[in-house]
Amino acid sequence: QAFNSTVAVAICMGQQRLNAFLLAKERVRRRFKGLMVPFILGCALFMQMLDATVLAIALPAMALSFDVPVVQLNLAITAYLLAAAVFVPISGWAADRWGARRVFLAAIVVFTASSAGCALASSMNDLVAWRVVQGIGGAMMVPVGRLILLRTTPKQELLRAVAFLSMPALLGPMLGPPVGGFLVTFASWHWIFLMNLPIGLIGIYMTMRYVPASSNQITRRPLDAIGFFLSAICLATLVATFEMLGQGRLGLDWVAGLLMIGLGSGWLYKWHSARCANPIIDLELLRISSFRESVIGGNLCRFAIGATPFLLAILLQVGFGMTPLSAGLITFASAAGALLMKFTARPILQRWGYRRVLMSNAVLTGAALAACATFSEQTPVAIMIGVLLIGGFFRSLQFTAVNTLGFADIPADRMSSASGFSAMAQQLSISLGVGIAASAINISMKVRGANALTSVDLMAGFVTIGLFCALSALSFRRLAPTAGESLQNQTP
């Protein structure tokens, strides 16, 4: 009897340990599965963000290859931005019409194939044409990928998933300069496009393997063709206005004319959307406080995404005479700060809440950007790296909080519209950030009456972008003290 009791106890303990092992294994499997979708979407986002920033470093080499002035090749950047801005609003309708997983997969295929086309381009016109196609793929890839994340991730897990997903958005712009400088220095400019091919192929396989078919929720709603036409004119002219203003190519009368066309088209779209059952851009979403402030305040902060790499590349290469590779390696400090933040974002937001963090961190982010204006040739590299490291931390925390809060109160049936709206606003703000920084530089040069760029002009760019970022605190101040509470109770 004693022997039987001992055996029974041993069997019971063994069963308990087996159950505990199986439970732990299931938790690991679920955690791995939960991170696979953000990882896949992050790879696609990384590919797009890296491609958007790596091109600037290669422009001189590309101009030599095509035998054209380097200034003309700016059209390759503008063409991408214009195509992305125009086609982002239609992404939500396409996801509802054919399924988010199918559209996301097709977008990766288009982006990857057009990258190969860019690498094989034999003239500037060929390159610009392929960049337009690439912009269309990118316009569909990012917002539809975010929609998949929103549809497949429980709301209480959204903060962790968005923090994981937002790393590529911050790493891409910072890795672009060093990667581009390395490839142009030791290989050729063609590789800045060819490197997208293995990433794209892996993304296609991973999407087919791990993204659930449940994300293909189809809602057959009619296309708002008039709204698409008006929004396309509005977005394209606004992006073109700030691009031309920053470059100083057109006179103020032409710039003012483009601006009036853009604003007029925007007003007509507002009038149209109020009378349309299914507008391509749902302006009614702005009635939701958390979404509205994430768009307004968040986009003021996002000026820094496009402007910071642009300003740092010019300051370190033109101002301080560094090589593209050396300048790129220094700017990578911002990416290191962004990575460090990923381990602290969740406890910070849980401790102080979204409203308080967004308000105070907006000022800190703006101050870190403005601090870059103090850099000089005599500034030790260690100090520059330290400032960029801290700035990357604050900037990453801000974007993680904004990207999560924006969808906290969005109903499930409006997620696709919200994702397209948010992506469109982000694309516009990144483009405007570069244009505003370039405009500040040009104004500073005109005030000085100089034709040559100096570090004084770049100081104006850093301070201007820093002020815009700090002013976003006024927008976040309108948030309710309880904003984002539904995202706080995360499961372990």
Short mmCIF file of C-alpha atoms in Angstrom, two decimals:
data_model
loop_
_atom_site.label_atom_id
_atom_site.label_comp_id
_atom_site.label_asym_id
_atom_site.label_seq_id
_atom_site.Cartn_x
_atom_site.Cartn_y
_atom_site.Cartn_z
CA GLN A 1 0.00 0.00 0.00
CA ALA A 2 2.84 2.37 0.85
CA PHE A 3 4.52 1.49 -2.46
CA ASN A 4 1.31 2.18 -4.37
CA SER A 5 0.92 5.52 -2.60
CA THR A 6 4.48 6.51 -3.48
CA VAL A 7 3.96 5.58 -7.11
CA ALA A 8 0.69 7.52 -7.22
CA VAL A 9 2.37 10.61 -5.75
CA ALA A 10 5.23 10.33 -8.25
CA ILE A 11 2.81 9.97 -11.14
CA CYS A 12 0.81 12.95 -9.89
CA MET A 13 3.94 15.10 -9.55
CA GLY A 14 5.13 13.99 -12.97
CA GLN A 15 1.78 14.89 -14.48
CA GLN A 16 1.89 18.31 -12.82
CA ARG A 17 5.38 18.94 -14.16
CA LEU A 18 4.33 17.78 -17.60
CA ASN A 19 1.30 20.06 -17.50
CA ALA A 20 3.49 22.98 -16.38
CA PHE A 21 5.94 22.25 -19.20
CA LEU A 22 3.16 22.04 -21.77
CA LEU A 23 1.63 25.27 -20.46
CA ALA A 24 4.99 27.07 -20.64
CA LYS A 25 5.53 25.69 -24.14
CA GLU A 26 2.10 26.93 -25.22
CA ARG A 27 2.84 30.38 -23.79
CA VAL A 28 6.13 30.53 -25.71
CA ARG A 29 4.37 29.37 -28.89
CA ARG A 30 1.65 31.99 -28.50
CA ARG A 31 4.19 34.71 -27.76
CA PHE A 32 6.24 33.70 -30.81
CA LYS A 33 3.13 33.60 -32.98
CA GLY A 34 2.01 36.96 -31.62
CA LEU A 35 5.33 38.55 -32.58
CA MET A 36 5.54 37.02 -36.04
CA VAL A 37 2.96 39.33 -37.60
CA PRO A 38 4.62 42.53 -36.22
CA PHE A 39 7.99 41.14 -37.34
CA ILE A 40 6.78 40.51 -40.90
CA LEU A 41 5.14 43.91 -41.14
CA GLY A 42 8.25 45.45 -39.61
CA CYS A 43 10.43 43.94 -42.34
CA ALA A 44 8.21 45.49 -45.01
CA LEU A 45 8.23 48.84 -43.22
CA PHE A 46 12.00 48.65 -42.79
CA MET A 47 12.45 47.97 -46.51
CA GLN A 48 10.35 51.01 -47.40
CA MET A 49 11.91 53.37 -44.85
CA LEU A 50 15.46 52.29 -45.71
CA ASP A 51 14.79 52.78 -49.41
CA ALA A 52 13.28 56.21 -48.78
CA THR A 53 16.45 57.50 -47.06
CA VAL A 54 19.31 55.59 -48.69
CA LEU A 55 18.85 57.22 -52.10
CA ALA A 56 20.08 60.69 -51.09
CA ILE A 57 23.60 59.40 -50.37
CA ALA A 58 23.84 57.82 -53.84
CA LEU A 59 22.63 60.79 -55.91
CA PRO A 60 26.09 62.06 -56.96
CA ALA A 61 27.15 58.60 -58.17
CA MET A 62 23.84 58.12 -59.99
CA ALA A 63 24.14 61.53 -61.66
CA LEU A 64 27.59 60.57 -62.94
CA SER A 65 26.23 57.26 -64.25
CA PHE A 66 23.30 58.89 -66.06
CA ASP A 67 25.37 61.93 -67.16
CA VAL A 68 22.89 64.44 -65.75
CA PRO A 69 23.24 67.24 -63.17
CA VAL A 70 22.80 65.92 -59.64
CA VAL A 71 20.05 68.47 -58.96
CA GLN A 72 17.83 66.87 -61.60
CA LEU A 73 17.96 63.51 -59.85
CA ASN A 74 15.97 64.96 -56.98
CA LEU A 75 13.01 64.10 -59.22
CA ALA A 76 13.62 60.45 -58.29
CA ILE A 77 12.88 61.29 -54.65
CA THR A 78 9.95 63.58 -55.42
CA ALA A 79 8.35 61.03 -57.76
CA TYR A 80 8.30 58.44 -54.99
CA LEU A 81 6.85 60.85 -52.43
CA LEU A 82 4.16 62.05 -54.83
CA ALA A 83 3.09 58.52 -55.81
CA ALA A 84 2.97 57.42 -52.18
CA ALA A 85 0.99 60.49 -51.08
CA VAL A 86 -1.54 60.06 -53.90
CA PHE A 87 -2.19 56.33 -53.49
CA VAL A 88 -2.13 55.94 -49.70
CA PRO A 89 -5.79 57.03 -49.30
CA ILE A 90 -6.98 54.23 -51.61
CA SER A 91 -5.22 51.54 -49.57
CA GLY A 92 -8.06 51.12 -47.06
CA TRP A 93 -10.63 50.65 -49.83
CA ALA A 94 -8.38 48.12 -51.60
CA ALA A 95 -7.91 46.14 -48.36
CA ASP A 96 -11.67 46.04 -47.78
CA ARG A 97 -12.35 45.14 -51.42
CA TRP A 98 -9.83 42.29 -51.91
CA GLY A 99 -8.64 41.46 -48.40
CA ALA A 100 -5.78 42.98 -46.38
CA ARG A 101 -3.49 39.93 -46.64
CA ARG A 102 -3.84 39.72 -50.43
CA VAL A 103 -3.24 43.44 -50.94
CA PHE A 104 -0.24 43.42 -48.57
CA LEU A 105 1.29 40.48 -50.40
CA ALA A 106 0.72 42.14 -53.79
CA ALA A 107 2.26 45.39 -52.47
CA ILE A 108 5.46 43.57 -51.43
CA VAL A 109 5.66 41.95 -54.88
CA VAL A 110 5.23 45.35 -56.61
CA PHE A 111 7.76 47.07 -54.36
CA THR A 112 10.33 44.29 -54.79
CA ALA A 113 9.90 44.06 -58.56
CA SER A 114 10.12 47.85 -58.97
CA SER A 115 13.32 47.85 -56.89
CA ALA A 116 14.84 45.52 -59.47
CA GLY A 117 13.57 47.87 -62.19
CA CYS A 118 15.28 50.84 -60.52
CA ALA A 119 18.57 48.93 -60.33
CA LEU A 120 18.36 48.06 -64.05
CA ALA A 121 17.35 51.58 -65.16
CA SER A 122 19.53 52.86 -68.01
CA SER A 123 18.39 56.49 -67.91
CA MET A 124 16.97 59.02 -65.50
CA ASN A 125 13.52 58.75 -67.09
CA ASP A 126 13.51 54.98 -66.55
CA LEU A 127 14.52 55.47 -62.94
CA VAL A 128 11.77 58.03 -62.29
CA ALA A 129 9.15 55.75 -63.87
CA TRP A 130 10.17 52.80 -61.69
CA ARG A 131 10.23 55.06 -58.61
CA VAL A 132 6.58 55.95 -59.29
CA VAL A 133 5.71 52.24 -59.35
CA GLN A 134 7.74 51.75 -56.19
CA GLY A 135 5.84 54.57 -54.51
CA ILE A 136 2.52 52.90 -55.37
CA GLY A 137 3.73 49.65 -53.79
CA GLY A 138 4.95 51.46 -50.70
CA ALA A 139 1.67 53.37 -50.42
CA MET A 140 -0.23 50.08 -50.21
CA MET A 141 2.32 48.17 -48.14
CA VAL A 142 2.56 50.22 -44.94
CA PRO A 143 -1.09 51.16 -44.15
CA VAL A 144 -2.42 47.73 -45.14
CA GLY A 145 0.28 46.11 -43.02
CA ARG A 146 -0.81 48.21 -40.06
CA LEU A 147 -4.41 47.18 -40.71
CA ILE A 148 -3.39 43.50 -40.54
CA LEU A 149 -1.73 44.18 -37.19
CA LEU A 150 -4.84 45.91 -35.85
CA ARG A 151 -7.09 43.05 -37.01
CA THR A 152 -4.95 40.25 -35.61
CA THR A 153 -3.71 41.74 -32.32
CA PRO A 154 -5.88 42.00 -29.16
CA LYS A 155 -6.16 45.58 -27.97
CA GLN A 156 -4.44 44.82 -24.66
CA GLU A 157 -1.42 43.53 -26.62
CA LEU A 158 -1.34 46.46 -29.04
CA LEU A 159 1.30 48.50 -27.20
CA ARG A 160 3.81 45.65 -27.26
CA ALA A 161 3.12 44.91 -30.93
CA VAL A 162 3.36 48.55 -32.02
CA ALA A 163 6.59 49.03 -30.04
CA PHE A 164 8.02 46.02 -31.87
CA LEU A 165 6.72 47.24 -35.23
CA SER A 166 7.90 50.85 -34.85
CA MET A 167 11.57 49.84 -34.55
CA PRO A 168 12.00 49.49 -38.34
CA ALA A 169 10.40 52.90 -38.90
CA LEU A 170 13.12 54.44 -36.74
CA LEU A 171 15.96 52.17 -37.82
CA GLY A 172 15.34 52.63 -41.55
CA PRO A 173 16.02 56.40 -41.73
CA MET A 174 19.08 56.06 -39.52
CA LEU A 175 20.54 52.98 -41.23
CA GLY A 176 19.97 54.51 -44.67
CA PRO A 177 22.97 56.89 -44.64
CA PRO A 178 25.62 54.39 -43.42
CA VAL A 179 24.30 51.58 -45.62
CA GLY A 180 24.09 53.87 -48.64
CA GLY A 181 27.55 55.31 -47.96
CA PHE A 182 29.04 51.82 -47.66
CA LEU A 183 27.42 50.49 -50.83
CA VAL A 184 28.29 53.54 -52.93
CA THR A 185 31.87 53.57 -51.61
CA PHE A 186 32.68 49.87 -51.97
CA ALA A 187 30.20 48.64 -54.63
CA SER A 188 27.85 50.71 -56.83
CA TRP A 189 24.62 52.65 -56.50
CA HIS A 190 22.67 49.75 -58.04
CA TRP A 191 22.98 47.81 -54.79
CA ILE A 192 20.86 50.29 -52.84
CA PHE A 193 17.92 48.88 -54.81
CA LEU A 194 19.13 45.30 -55.22
CA MET A 195 19.37 44.85 -51.45
CA ASN A 196 15.55 45.04 -51.36
CA LEU A 197 15.26 41.79 -53.32
CA PRO A 198 16.20 39.29 -50.58
CA ILE A 199 14.21 41.25 -47.99
CA GLY A 200 11.19 41.29 -50.28
CA LEU A 201 11.41 37.57 -51.08
CA ILE A 202 11.65 36.71 -47.38
CA GLY A 203 8.67 38.99 -46.72
CA ILE A 204 6.60 37.25 -49.40
CA TYR A 205 7.36 33.80 -47.94
CA MET A 206 6.75 34.90 -44.33
CA THR A 207 3.48 36.59 -45.25
CA MET A 208 2.17 33.46 -46.97
CA ARG A 209 3.37 31.31 -44.07
CA TYR A 210 2.41 33.28 -40.95
CA VAL A 211 -0.08 36.08 -41.69
CA PRO A 212 -3.51 34.58 -40.93
CA ALA A 213 -6.16 34.44 -43.62
CA SER A 214 -8.57 35.89 -41.07
CA SER A 215 -7.15 39.32 -41.92
CA ASN A 216 -8.87 39.03 -45.34
CA GLN A 217 -12.11 40.54 -44.08
CA ILE A 218 -13.88 41.71 -47.24
CA THR A 219 -16.33 44.61 -47.27
CA ARG A 220 -17.54 45.50 -50.73
CA ARG A 221 -18.00 49.24 -50.62
CA PRO A 222 -17.92 51.45 -53.73
CA LEU A 223 -14.83 53.44 -54.59
CA ASP A 224 -15.15 57.16 -53.97
CA ALA A 225 -13.66 58.15 -57.34
CA ILE A 226 -14.40 61.87 -56.96
CA GLY A 227 -12.90 61.92 -53.48
CA PHE A 228 -9.83 60.04 -54.72
CA PHE A 229 -9.35 62.58 -57.52
CA LEU A 230 -9.69 65.58 -55.19
CA SER A 231 -7.47 64.10 -52.47
CA ALA A 232 -4.84 63.17 -55.08
CA ILE A 233 -4.68 66.75 -56.35
CA CYS A 234 -4.58 68.12 -52.81
CA LEU A 235 -1.81 65.82 -51.56
CA ALA A 236 0.28 65.99 -54.75
CA THR A 237 0.25 69.78 -54.93
CA LEU A 238 1.00 70.20 -51.22
CA VAL A 239 3.98 67.85 -51.41
CA ALA A 240 5.18 69.51 -54.63
CA THR A 241 4.77 72.98 -53.09
CA PHE A 242 7.07 72.28 -50.17
CA GLU A 243 9.52 70.36 -52.37
CA MET A 244 9.80 73.33 -54.76
CA LEU A 245 9.89 75.84 -51.91
CA GLY A 246 12.69 73.95 -50.24
CA GLN A 247 14.73 73.77 -53.44
CA GLY A 248 14.01 77.36 -54.47
CA ARG A 249 13.38 76.29 -58.08
CA LEU A 250 10.14 78.20 -58.64
CA GLY A 251 9.21 81.78 -57.91
CA LEU A 252 6.89 82.65 -55.05
CA ASP A 253 4.01 83.25 -57.48
CA TRP A 254 4.20 79.66 -58.75
CA VAL A 255 4.56 78.29 -55.23
CA ALA A 256 1.56 80.34 -54.08
CA GLY A 257 -0.45 79.07 -57.06
CA LEU A 258 0.33 75.44 -56.25
CA LEU A 259 -0.53 76.04 -52.61
CA MET A 260 -3.88 77.58 -53.53
CA ILE A 261 -4.71 74.63 -55.80
CA GLY A 262 -3.85 72.21 -52.99
CA LEU A 263 -5.87 74.05 -50.36
CA GLY A 264 -8.78 74.53 -52.77
CA SER A 265 -8.85 70.84 -53.60
CA GLY A 266 -8.74 70.05 -49.89
CA TRP A 267 -11.73 72.32 -49.22
CA LEU A 268 -13.66 70.74 -52.09
CA TYR A 269 -12.88 67.29 -50.71
CA LYS A 270 -14.15 68.31 -47.27
CA TRP A 271 -17.40 69.50 -48.86
CA HIS A 272 -17.66 66.30 -50.90
CA SER A 273 -16.88 63.90 -48.03
CA ALA A 274 -19.70 65.35 -45.93
CA ARG A 275 -22.14 64.26 -48.66
CA CYS A 276 -20.56 60.92 -49.56
CA ALA A 277 -21.60 57.66 -47.89
CA ASN A 278 -18.14 56.06 -48.20
CA PRO A 279 -15.49 58.80 -48.53
CA ILE A 280 -11.99 57.70 -49.48
CA ILE A 281 -10.68 59.63 -46.45
CA ASP A 282 -13.12 59.52 -43.55
CA LEU A 283 -12.86 62.97 -41.96
CA GLU A 284 -15.45 61.93 -39.36
CA LEU A 285 -12.65 59.99 -37.64
CA LEU A 286 -11.32 63.34 -36.44
CA ARG A 287 -14.28 63.50 -34.08
CA ILE A 288 -12.56 60.79 -32.01
CA SER A 289 -10.30 62.74 -29.66
CA SER A 290 -7.46 60.23 -29.35
CA PHE A 291 -7.24 59.74 -33.11
CA ARG A 292 -7.48 63.48 -33.85
CA GLU A 293 -4.67 64.45 -31.49
CA SER A 294 -2.49 61.56 -32.68
CA VAL A 295 -2.84 62.90 -36.23
CA ILE A 296 -2.31 66.60 -35.41
CA GLY A 297 0.27 66.36 -32.65
CA GLY A 298 1.87 63.20 -33.99
CA ASN A 299 2.45 64.67 -37.43
CA LEU A 300 4.15 67.74 -35.98
CA CYS A 301 6.55 65.33 -34.28
CA ARG A 302 6.95 63.28 -37.46
CA PHE A 303 8.52 66.25 -39.22
CA ALA A 304 11.66 64.98 -37.50
CA ILE A 305 11.58 61.57 -39.27
CA GLY A 306 12.32 63.05 -42.67
CA ALA A 307 14.16 66.21 -41.58
CA THR A 308 16.68 64.76 -39.10
CA PRO A 309 18.59 62.41 -41.47
CA PHE A 310 18.43 65.11 -44.16
CA LEU A 311 19.89 67.81 -41.90
CA LEU A 312 22.49 65.57 -40.29
CA ALA A 313 23.73 64.29 -43.65
CA ILE A 314 24.28 67.85 -44.91
CA LEU A 315 25.79 69.09 -41.62
CA LEU A 316 28.29 66.26 -41.25
CA GLN A 317 29.25 65.93 -44.93
CA VAL A 318 29.00 69.49 -46.29
CA GLY A 319 29.54 71.38 -43.06
CA PHE A 320 32.21 69.21 -41.43
CA GLY A 321 33.67 67.52 -44.53
CA MET A 322 33.06 63.95 -43.35
CA THR A 323 32.73 61.02 -45.74
CA PRO A 324 29.24 59.57 -46.30
CA LEU A 325 30.19 56.44 -44.39
CA SER A 326 31.59 58.34 -41.38
CA ALA A 327 28.57 60.65 -41.24
CA GLY A 328 26.20 57.71 -41.50
CA LEU A 329 27.89 55.85 -38.65
CA ILE A 330 27.50 58.86 -36.35
CA THR A 331 23.80 59.25 -37.16
CA PHE A 332 23.30 55.58 -36.26
CA ALA A 333 23.45 56.68 -32.61
CA SER A 334 19.82 57.76 -32.94
CA ALA A 335 18.88 54.20 -33.90
CA ALA A 336 20.68 52.88 -30.82
CA GLY A 337 18.63 55.24 -28.64
CA ALA A 338 15.46 54.04 -30.35
CA LEU A 339 16.34 50.42 -29.58
CA LEU A 340 17.03 51.26 -25.93
CA MET A 341 13.60 52.84 -25.61
CA LYS A 342 11.82 49.63 -26.63
CA PHE A 343 12.63 48.11 -23.25
CA THR A 344 11.22 51.05 -21.31
CA ALA A 345 8.21 52.38 -23.28
CA ARG A 346 5.67 50.10 -21.65
CA PRO A 347 6.53 50.85 -17.98
CA ILE A 348 6.87 54.58 -18.72
CA LEU A 349 3.40 54.78 -20.29
CA GLN A 350 1.87 52.62 -17.56
CA ARG A 351 3.45 54.76 -14.85
CA TRP A 352 2.60 58.24 -16.13
CA GLY A 353 -0.11 57.72 -18.78
CA TYR A 354 -0.30 58.77 -22.41
CA ARG A 355 -1.30 62.40 -21.95
CA ARG A 356 1.48 63.29 -19.54
CA VAL A 357 4.16 61.37 -21.42
CA LEU A 358 3.22 62.81 -24.82
CA MET A 359 3.15 66.39 -23.52
CA SER A 360 6.45 66.32 -21.66
CA ASN A 361 8.26 64.10 -24.16
CA ALA A 362 7.28 66.37 -27.07
CA VAL A 363 9.25 69.19 -25.45
CA LEU A 364 12.20 66.90 -24.69
CA THR A 365 12.21 65.59 -28.27
CA GLY A 366 12.16 69.13 -29.66
CA ALA A 367 14.96 70.19 -27.32
CA ALA A 368 17.11 67.24 -28.40
CA LEU A 369 16.62 68.21 -32.05
CA ALA A 370 17.45 71.86 -31.37
CA ALA A 371 20.57 70.75 -29.47
CA CYS A 372 21.98 69.44 -32.77
CA ALA A 373 22.20 73.09 -33.86
CA THR A 374 25.09 73.53 -31.39
CA PHE A 375 27.30 71.00 -33.21
CA SER A 376 30.48 72.39 -34.72
CA GLU A 377 33.69 70.99 -36.19
CA GLN A 378 35.23 71.31 -32.72
CA THR A 379 32.44 69.32 -31.03
CA PRO A 380 33.81 65.96 -29.83
CA VAL A 381 32.29 62.99 -31.62
CA ALA A 382 31.38 61.46 -28.24
CA ILE A 383 29.18 64.45 -27.41
CA MET A 384 27.44 64.35 -30.80
CA ILE A 385 26.78 60.64 -30.37
CA GLY A 386 25.44 61.24 -26.85
CA VAL A 387 23.01 63.94 -28.03
CA LEU A 388 21.81 61.77 -30.92
CA LEU A 389 21.44 58.76 -28.60
CA ILE A 390 19.23 60.71 -26.18
CA GLY A 391 17.27 62.27 -29.05
CA GLY A 392 16.64 58.85 -30.59
CA PHE A 393 15.30 57.60 -27.25
CA PHE A 394 12.83 60.47 -26.84
CA ARG A 395 11.76 60.36 -30.49
CA SER A 396 11.12 56.63 -30.41
CA LEU A 397 9.08 56.90 -27.22
CA GLN A 398 6.95 59.62 -28.81
CA PHE A 399 6.19 57.65 -31.96
CA THR A 400 5.43 54.45 -30.07
CA ALA A 401 2.93 56.27 -27.85
CA VAL A 402 1.33 58.19 -30.74
CA ASN A 403 1.03 55.17 -33.04
CA THR A 404 -0.64 53.14 -30.30
CA LEU A 405 -2.96 55.83 -28.96
CA GLY A 406 -4.30 56.70 -32.40
CA PHE A 407 -6.18 53.39 -32.67
CA ALA A 408 -7.20 52.98 -29.02
CA ASP A 409 -10.80 54.11 -29.54
CA ILE A 410 -11.38 53.20 -33.21
CA PRO A 411 -14.28 50.75 -33.78
CA ALA A 412 -13.33 47.51 -35.52
CA ASP A 413 -15.41 48.30 -38.63
CA ARG A 414 -13.52 51.58 -39.17
CA MET A 415 -9.99 50.27 -38.70
CA SER A 416 -9.22 50.18 -42.44
CA SER A 417 -10.30 53.81 -42.89
CA ALA A 418 -8.31 54.87 -39.83
CA SER A 419 -5.21 53.01 -41.02
CA GLY A 420 -5.33 54.64 -44.46
CA PHE A 421 -6.00 58.09 -42.97
CA SER A 422 -3.11 57.75 -40.51
CA ALA A 423 -0.68 56.50 -43.15
CA MET A 424 -1.64 59.32 -45.52
CA ALA A 425 -1.07 61.91 -42.78
CA GLN A 426 2.27 60.35 -41.86
CA GLN A 427 3.49 60.32 -45.46
CA LEU A 428 2.50 63.95 -45.86
CA SER A 429 4.18 65.01 -42.61
CA ILE A 430 7.47 63.26 -43.46
CA SER A 431 7.53 64.97 -46.86
CA LEU A 432 6.67 68.33 -45.31
CA GLY A 433 9.39 67.87 -42.69
CA VAL A 434 12.08 67.74 -45.38
CA GLY A 435 10.52 70.66 -47.24
CA ILE A 436 10.23 72.84 -44.13
CA ALA A 437 13.81 72.11 -43.10
CA ALA A 438 15.07 72.96 -46.60
CA SER A 439 12.96 76.14 -46.62
CA ALA A 440 14.43 77.22 -43.28
CA ILE A 441 17.93 76.74 -44.72
CA ASN A 442 17.10 78.78 -47.84
CA ILE A 443 15.56 81.59 -45.80
CA SER A 444 18.63 81.70 -43.57
CA MET A 445 20.89 81.95 -46.62
CA LYS A 446 18.80 84.77 -48.11
CA VAL A 447 18.81 86.68 -44.83
CA ARG A 448 22.60 86.43 -44.74
CA GLY A 449 22.79 87.32 -48.44
CA ALA A 450 24.99 84.29 -49.07
CA ASN A 451 25.07 81.71 -51.85
CA ALA A 452 27.15 79.14 -50.00
CA LEU A 453 25.67 76.90 -47.31
CA THR A 454 27.20 77.06 -43.82
CA SER A 455 26.49 75.48 -40.45
CA VAL A 456 24.60 78.64 -39.44
CA ASP A 457 21.92 77.86 -42.04
CA LEU A 458 21.62 74.29 -40.79
CA MET A 459 21.13 75.61 -37.26
CA ALA A 460 17.96 77.31 -38.52
CA GLY A 461 16.72 73.98 -39.86
CA PHE A 462 17.31 72.10 -36.59
CA VAL A 463 15.73 74.83 -34.46
CA THR A 464 12.68 75.11 -36.75
CA ILE A 465 11.96 71.37 -36.70
CA GLY A 466 12.59 71.27 -32.93
CA LEU A 467 10.05 74.07 -32.37
CA PHE A 468 7.38 72.29 -34.43
CA CYS A 469 7.95 69.14 -32.40
CA ALA A 470 7.74 70.98 -29.07
CA LEU A 471 4.55 72.80 -30.17
CA SER A 472 2.82 69.42 -30.54
CA ALA A 473 2.55 69.41 -26.73
CA LEU A 474 -0.29 71.93 -27.11
CA SER A 475 -2.21 69.38 -29.15
CA PHE A 476 -1.60 66.54 -26.69
CA ARG A 477 -2.73 68.83 -23.87
CA ARG A 478 -6.29 68.48 -25.21
CA LEU A 479 -6.27 64.75 -24.51
CA ALA A 480 -8.34 63.44 -21.62
CA PRO A 481 -6.29 62.40 -18.56
CA THR A 482 -7.63 58.87 -19.06
CA ALA A 483 -6.64 58.67 -22.75
CA GLY A 484 -5.26 55.25 -23.64
CA GLU A 485 -6.47 53.48 -20.52
CA SER A 486 -7.84 50.61 -22.61
CA LEU A 487 -4.26 49.87 -23.66
CA GLN A 488 -2.79 49.78 -20.18
CA ASN A 489 -3.89 46.38 -18.93
CA GLN A 490 -1.51 44.24 -20.87
CA THR A 491 -1.39 40.49 -20.43
CA PRO A 492 1.94 38.97 -19.42
#
